[in-house]
Amino acid sequence: MKFAVIVFPGSNCDVDMYHAIKDELGEEVEYVWHTEEDLDRFDGILLPGGFSYGDYLRSGAIARFSNVMKQVIKAADAGKPVLGVCNGFQILLEAGLLPGAMRRNDSLKFICRNVELKVENNETMFTGAYEKGEVITIPIAHGEGNYYCDEETLAELKDHNQIVFTYHGQNPNGSLADIAGITNAKGNVLGMMPHPERAVDSLLGSADGLKLFRSIVKYWREAHVVHA
């Protein structure tokens, strides 16, 4: 499986994402600059964390208009797995690939620490290696991770089982319904604030994030064999 790690001006978690795929997962991966206009050669798209365009206006608001985003949307429409982490999640929200919006943490402070997440849905291409209800440890690092949507959207997220991860125990940022990660209705686009790419080896404090990337590859390989 071949992954693209999209790099925007101000991305700073692209190296972590590249390491997770190449060194821990053992799959193909390339850095792809935000001016790229063709992602057809990739099987999966990864939008890393950071501060794209300095987080001016709103986090992700400028990156949403980068040339590469047309290709990200094309890949999502084609059913390819698209993962946005932290700033990547914010960009997916701004691009309309996921519903809702991101607000400042309720503490109005940047938070960087490990948190516990509960796996609410283990039937997605991103979570097949987890058990439903499993509690995992993943780090967060954000100042605008307070997810919000209106009541109608929240009801739809719940009805379609699109809430994939919730904060377990303490909610670190005030996110609505303790939401830490959601998918689109089709289930191939995941946005999450915690950083699974920073939890792929026990030396980092947790290897719980590696299951997410393994889930993607397993799903893709099974689908590829079926359609071969």
Short mmCIF file of C-alpha atoms in Angstrom, two decimals:
data_model
loop_
_atom_site.label_atom_id
_atom_site.label_comp_id
_atom_site.label_asym_id
_atom_site.label_seq_id
_atom_site.Cartn_x
_atom_site.Cartn_y
_atom_site.Cartn_z
CA MET A 1 0.00 0.00 0.00
CA LYS A 2 1.29 3.45 -0.89
CA PHE A 3 0.57 6.47 1.28
CA ALA A 4 0.86 10.21 0.66
CA VAL A 5 1.77 12.49 3.57
CA ILE A 6 0.51 15.92 2.53
CA VAL A 7 2.86 18.74 3.55
CA PHE A 8 1.56 22.29 3.93
CA PRO A 9 3.65 25.32 4.88
CA GLY A 10 3.70 25.02 8.66
CA SER A 11 3.12 21.25 8.91
CA ASN A 12 5.34 19.83 11.65
CA CYS A 13 4.07 16.29 12.22
CA ASP A 14 4.74 15.10 8.68
CA VAL A 15 8.01 13.41 9.74
CA ASP A 16 6.22 11.54 12.55
CA MET A 17 3.60 10.34 10.08
CA TYR A 18 6.25 9.28 7.56
CA HIS A 19 8.13 7.37 10.26
CA ALA A 20 4.98 5.56 11.39
CA ILE A 21 4.26 4.32 7.87
CA LYS A 22 7.78 3.56 6.64
CA ASP A 23 9.63 2.37 9.74
CA GLU A 24 6.88 0.94 11.93
CA LEU A 25 4.32 -0.25 9.37
CA GLY A 26 6.76 -1.11 6.58
CA GLU A 27 4.63 0.34 3.78
CA GLU A 28 5.46 2.78 0.96
CA VAL A 29 5.11 6.48 1.69
CA GLU A 30 6.00 9.82 0.08
CA TYR A 31 5.95 13.43 1.22
CA VAL A 32 3.63 15.37 -1.09
CA TRP A 33 3.86 19.18 -1.27
CA HIS A 34 0.62 21.15 -1.11
CA THR A 35 0.95 22.26 -4.75
CA GLU A 36 0.58 18.69 -6.05
CA GLU A 37 -2.25 18.20 -8.53
CA ASP A 38 -2.30 14.41 -8.91
CA LEU A 39 -2.70 11.86 -6.10
CA ASP A 40 -3.91 8.97 -8.26
CA ARG A 41 -0.74 6.96 -7.58
CA PHE A 42 -1.53 6.74 -3.86
CA ASP A 43 -3.79 4.30 -2.07
CA GLY A 44 -4.16 6.31 1.14
CA ILE A 45 -3.94 10.00 2.01
CA LEU A 46 -2.60 11.34 5.32
CA LEU A 47 -2.99 14.96 6.48
CA PRO A 48 -0.59 15.52 9.40
CA GLY A 49 -0.68 17.90 12.32
CA GLY A 50 1.05 21.24 12.64
CA PHE A 51 0.16 24.86 12.00
CA SER A 52 -0.66 25.07 8.29
CA TYR A 53 -0.19 28.64 7.07
CA GLY A 54 0.45 29.69 10.67
CA ASP A 55 -3.17 28.97 11.67
CA TYR A 56 -4.11 32.40 10.36
CA LEU A 57 -7.84 33.17 10.17
CA ARG A 58 -8.77 29.75 11.65
CA SER A 59 -6.86 26.51 11.88
CA GLY A 60 -7.01 24.87 8.46
CA ALA A 61 -8.95 27.73 6.86
CA ILE A 62 -6.21 28.64 4.35
CA ALA A 63 -4.90 25.11 3.75
CA ARG A 64 -8.39 24.16 2.67
CA PHE A 65 -7.80 26.17 -0.53
CA SER A 66 -4.43 24.57 -1.40
CA ASN A 67 -4.20 22.95 -4.83
CA VAL A 68 -3.78 19.49 -3.34
CA MET A 69 -7.12 19.62 -1.54
CA LYS A 70 -9.02 19.14 -4.80
CA GLN A 71 -7.13 15.87 -5.14
CA VAL A 72 -7.77 14.94 -1.51
CA ILE A 73 -11.49 15.44 -2.10
CA LYS A 74 -11.24 13.37 -5.30
CA ALA A 75 -9.53 10.56 -3.38
CA ALA A 76 -12.18 10.70 -0.66
CA ASP A 77 -14.97 10.58 -3.24
CA ALA A 78 -13.27 7.53 -4.79
CA GLY A 79 -13.45 5.73 -1.45
CA LYS A 80 -9.75 5.84 -0.61
CA PRO A 81 -8.83 6.10 3.08
CA VAL A 82 -8.17 9.70 4.12
CA LEU A 83 -6.85 10.38 7.62
CA GLY A 84 -6.53 13.86 9.09
CA VAL A 85 -4.80 14.21 12.45
CA CYS A 86 -4.98 17.37 14.58
CA ASN A 87 -4.43 20.19 12.06
CA GLY A 88 -5.31 17.62 9.40
CA PHE A 89 -8.68 17.12 11.12
CA GLN A 90 -9.20 20.87 11.17
CA ILE A 91 -8.44 21.03 7.43
CA LEU A 92 -10.94 18.23 6.69
CA LEU A 93 -13.60 20.19 8.60
CA GLU A 94 -12.82 23.40 6.72
CA ALA A 95 -12.92 21.51 3.40
CA GLY A 96 -16.36 20.09 4.19
CA LEU A 97 -15.15 16.49 4.09
CA LEU A 98 -16.32 16.13 7.69
CA PRO A 99 -19.18 17.94 9.48
CA GLY A 100 -18.77 20.40 12.32
CA ALA A 101 -16.14 22.92 13.37
CA MET A 102 -13.25 23.33 15.77
CA ARG A 103 -13.08 25.91 18.54
CA ARG A 104 -10.42 26.97 21.04
CA ASN A 105 -9.88 24.61 23.96
CA ASP A 106 -12.19 25.62 26.76
CA SER A 107 -9.11 26.36 28.89
CA LEU A 108 -7.87 28.72 26.13
CA LYS A 109 -4.48 27.04 26.56
CA PHE A 110 -2.39 24.74 24.35
CA ILE A 111 -2.47 21.19 25.72
CA CYS A 112 0.26 18.58 25.13
CA ARG A 113 -0.02 15.28 27.02
CA ASN A 114 -1.23 11.71 26.81
CA VAL A 115 -4.96 11.08 27.02
CA GLU A 116 -7.13 7.99 27.10
CA LEU A 117 -9.52 7.33 24.24
CA LYS A 118 -12.41 4.90 24.03
CA VAL A 119 -12.96 3.08 20.74
CA GLU A 120 -16.66 3.67 20.04
CA ASN A 121 -16.74 2.04 16.60
CA ASN A 122 -14.35 -0.74 15.62
CA GLU A 123 -16.11 -1.53 12.34
CA THR A 124 -14.37 1.11 10.23
CA MET A 125 -11.35 0.71 7.94
CA PHE A 126 -9.37 2.65 10.56
CA THR A 127 -10.35 0.71 13.68
CA GLY A 128 -10.74 -2.96 12.71
CA ALA A 129 -7.73 -3.99 14.81
CA TYR A 130 -9.27 -2.57 18.00
CA GLU A 131 -11.97 -4.01 20.24
CA LYS A 132 -15.19 -2.06 20.67
CA GLY A 133 -14.94 -0.22 23.96
CA GLU A 134 -11.15 -0.63 24.10
CA VAL A 135 -9.38 2.15 25.99
CA ILE A 136 -6.14 3.31 24.37
CA THR A 137 -3.47 5.89 25.22
CA ILE A 138 -2.70 8.49 22.54
CA PRO A 139 -1.01 11.91 22.90
CA ILE A 140 -2.68 15.21 22.09
CA ALA A 141 -1.04 18.54 21.19
CA HIS A 142 -3.47 21.29 20.26
CA GLY A 143 -4.89 24.67 21.13
CA GLU A 144 -8.06 24.36 19.02
CA GLY A 145 -9.41 20.86 19.62
CA ASN A 146 -12.83 21.71 21.00
CA TYR A 147 -15.10 19.96 18.47
CA TYR A 148 -18.54 21.45 17.94
CA CYS A 149 -21.57 20.82 15.74
CA ASP A 150 -25.29 21.58 15.97
CA GLU A 151 -27.79 19.19 17.55
CA GLU A 152 -29.02 17.86 14.20
CA THR A 153 -25.48 17.01 13.08
CA LEU A 154 -24.67 15.36 16.41
CA ALA A 155 -27.79 13.21 16.10
CA GLU A 156 -26.71 12.16 12.60
CA LEU A 157 -23.20 11.31 13.81
CA LYS A 158 -24.67 9.11 16.51
CA ASP A 159 -27.30 7.52 14.26
CA HIS A 160 -24.73 6.58 11.59
CA ASN A 161 -22.10 5.44 14.13
CA GLN A 162 -19.65 8.09 12.88
CA ILE A 163 -18.23 8.89 16.31
CA VAL A 164 -15.17 6.63 16.31
CA PHE A 165 -13.17 7.85 19.32
CA THR A 166 -14.24 9.68 22.47
CA TYR A 167 -12.14 10.99 25.34
CA HIS A 168 -12.23 8.52 28.22
CA GLY A 169 -12.21 9.89 31.75
CA GLN A 170 -11.31 13.57 31.46
CA ASN A 171 -12.30 15.62 28.43
CA PRO A 172 -9.18 17.76 27.83
CA ASN A 173 -10.66 20.48 25.61
CA GLY A 174 -14.42 20.72 26.10
CA SER A 175 -15.23 18.85 22.89
CA LEU A 176 -18.96 18.22 22.40
CA ALA A 177 -20.04 14.74 23.56
CA ASP A 178 -16.37 14.03 24.38
CA ILE A 179 -15.71 13.57 20.64
CA ALA A 180 -12.07 12.89 19.74
CA GLY A 181 -12.53 11.48 16.23
CA ILE A 182 -15.28 11.13 13.61
CA THR A 183 -15.72 9.69 10.12
CA ASN A 184 -17.76 10.79 7.16
CA ALA A 185 -21.00 8.92 6.43
CA LYS A 186 -19.21 6.61 3.97
CA GLY A 187 -16.60 5.73 6.60
CA ASN A 188 -13.45 6.34 4.54
CA VAL A 189 -12.50 9.77 5.94
CA LEU A 190 -11.39 9.97 9.57
CA GLY A 191 -10.53 13.12 11.45
CA MET A 192 -9.09 12.93 14.97
CA MET A 193 -7.34 15.38 17.26
CA PRO A 194 -5.08 12.89 19.12
CA HIS A 195 -1.88 11.79 17.34
CA PRO A 196 -1.76 8.03 16.61
CA GLU A 197 1.50 8.50 14.68
CA ARG A 198 3.14 9.51 17.95
CA ALA A 199 2.03 6.27 19.59
CA VAL A 200 3.51 3.59 17.36
CA ASP A 201 6.27 2.25 19.61
CA SER A 202 6.42 1.49 23.34
CA LEU A 203 9.57 3.65 23.49
CA LEU A 204 7.27 6.62 22.82
CA GLY A 205 5.11 5.72 25.78
CA SER A 206 2.43 3.86 23.83
CA ALA A 207 2.10 1.70 20.72
CA ASP A 208 -1.71 1.93 20.68
CA GLY A 209 -1.74 4.11 17.57
CA LEU A 210 -0.07 1.48 15.41
CA LYS A 211 -3.29 -0.56 15.31
CA LEU A 212 -4.97 2.28 13.44
CA PHE A 213 -2.46 2.17 10.61
CA ARG A 214 -2.47 -1.63 10.55
CA SER A 215 -6.26 -1.50 10.26
CA ILE A 216 -6.03 0.66 7.15
CA VAL A 217 -3.56 -1.68 5.45
CA LYS A 218 -5.52 -4.81 6.35
CA TYR A 219 -8.74 -3.31 5.00
CA TRP A 220 -7.04 -2.16 1.80
CA ARG A 221 -5.37 -5.52 1.18
CA GLU A 222 -8.60 -7.44 1.71
CA ALA A 223 -10.47 -5.08 -0.63
CA HIS A 224 -7.65 -5.30 -3.17
CA VAL A 225 -7.72 -9.09 -3.18
CA VAL A 226 -11.51 -9.13 -3.57
CA HIS A 227 -11.38 -6.80 -6.56
CA ALA A 228 -8.25 -8.28 -8.13
#
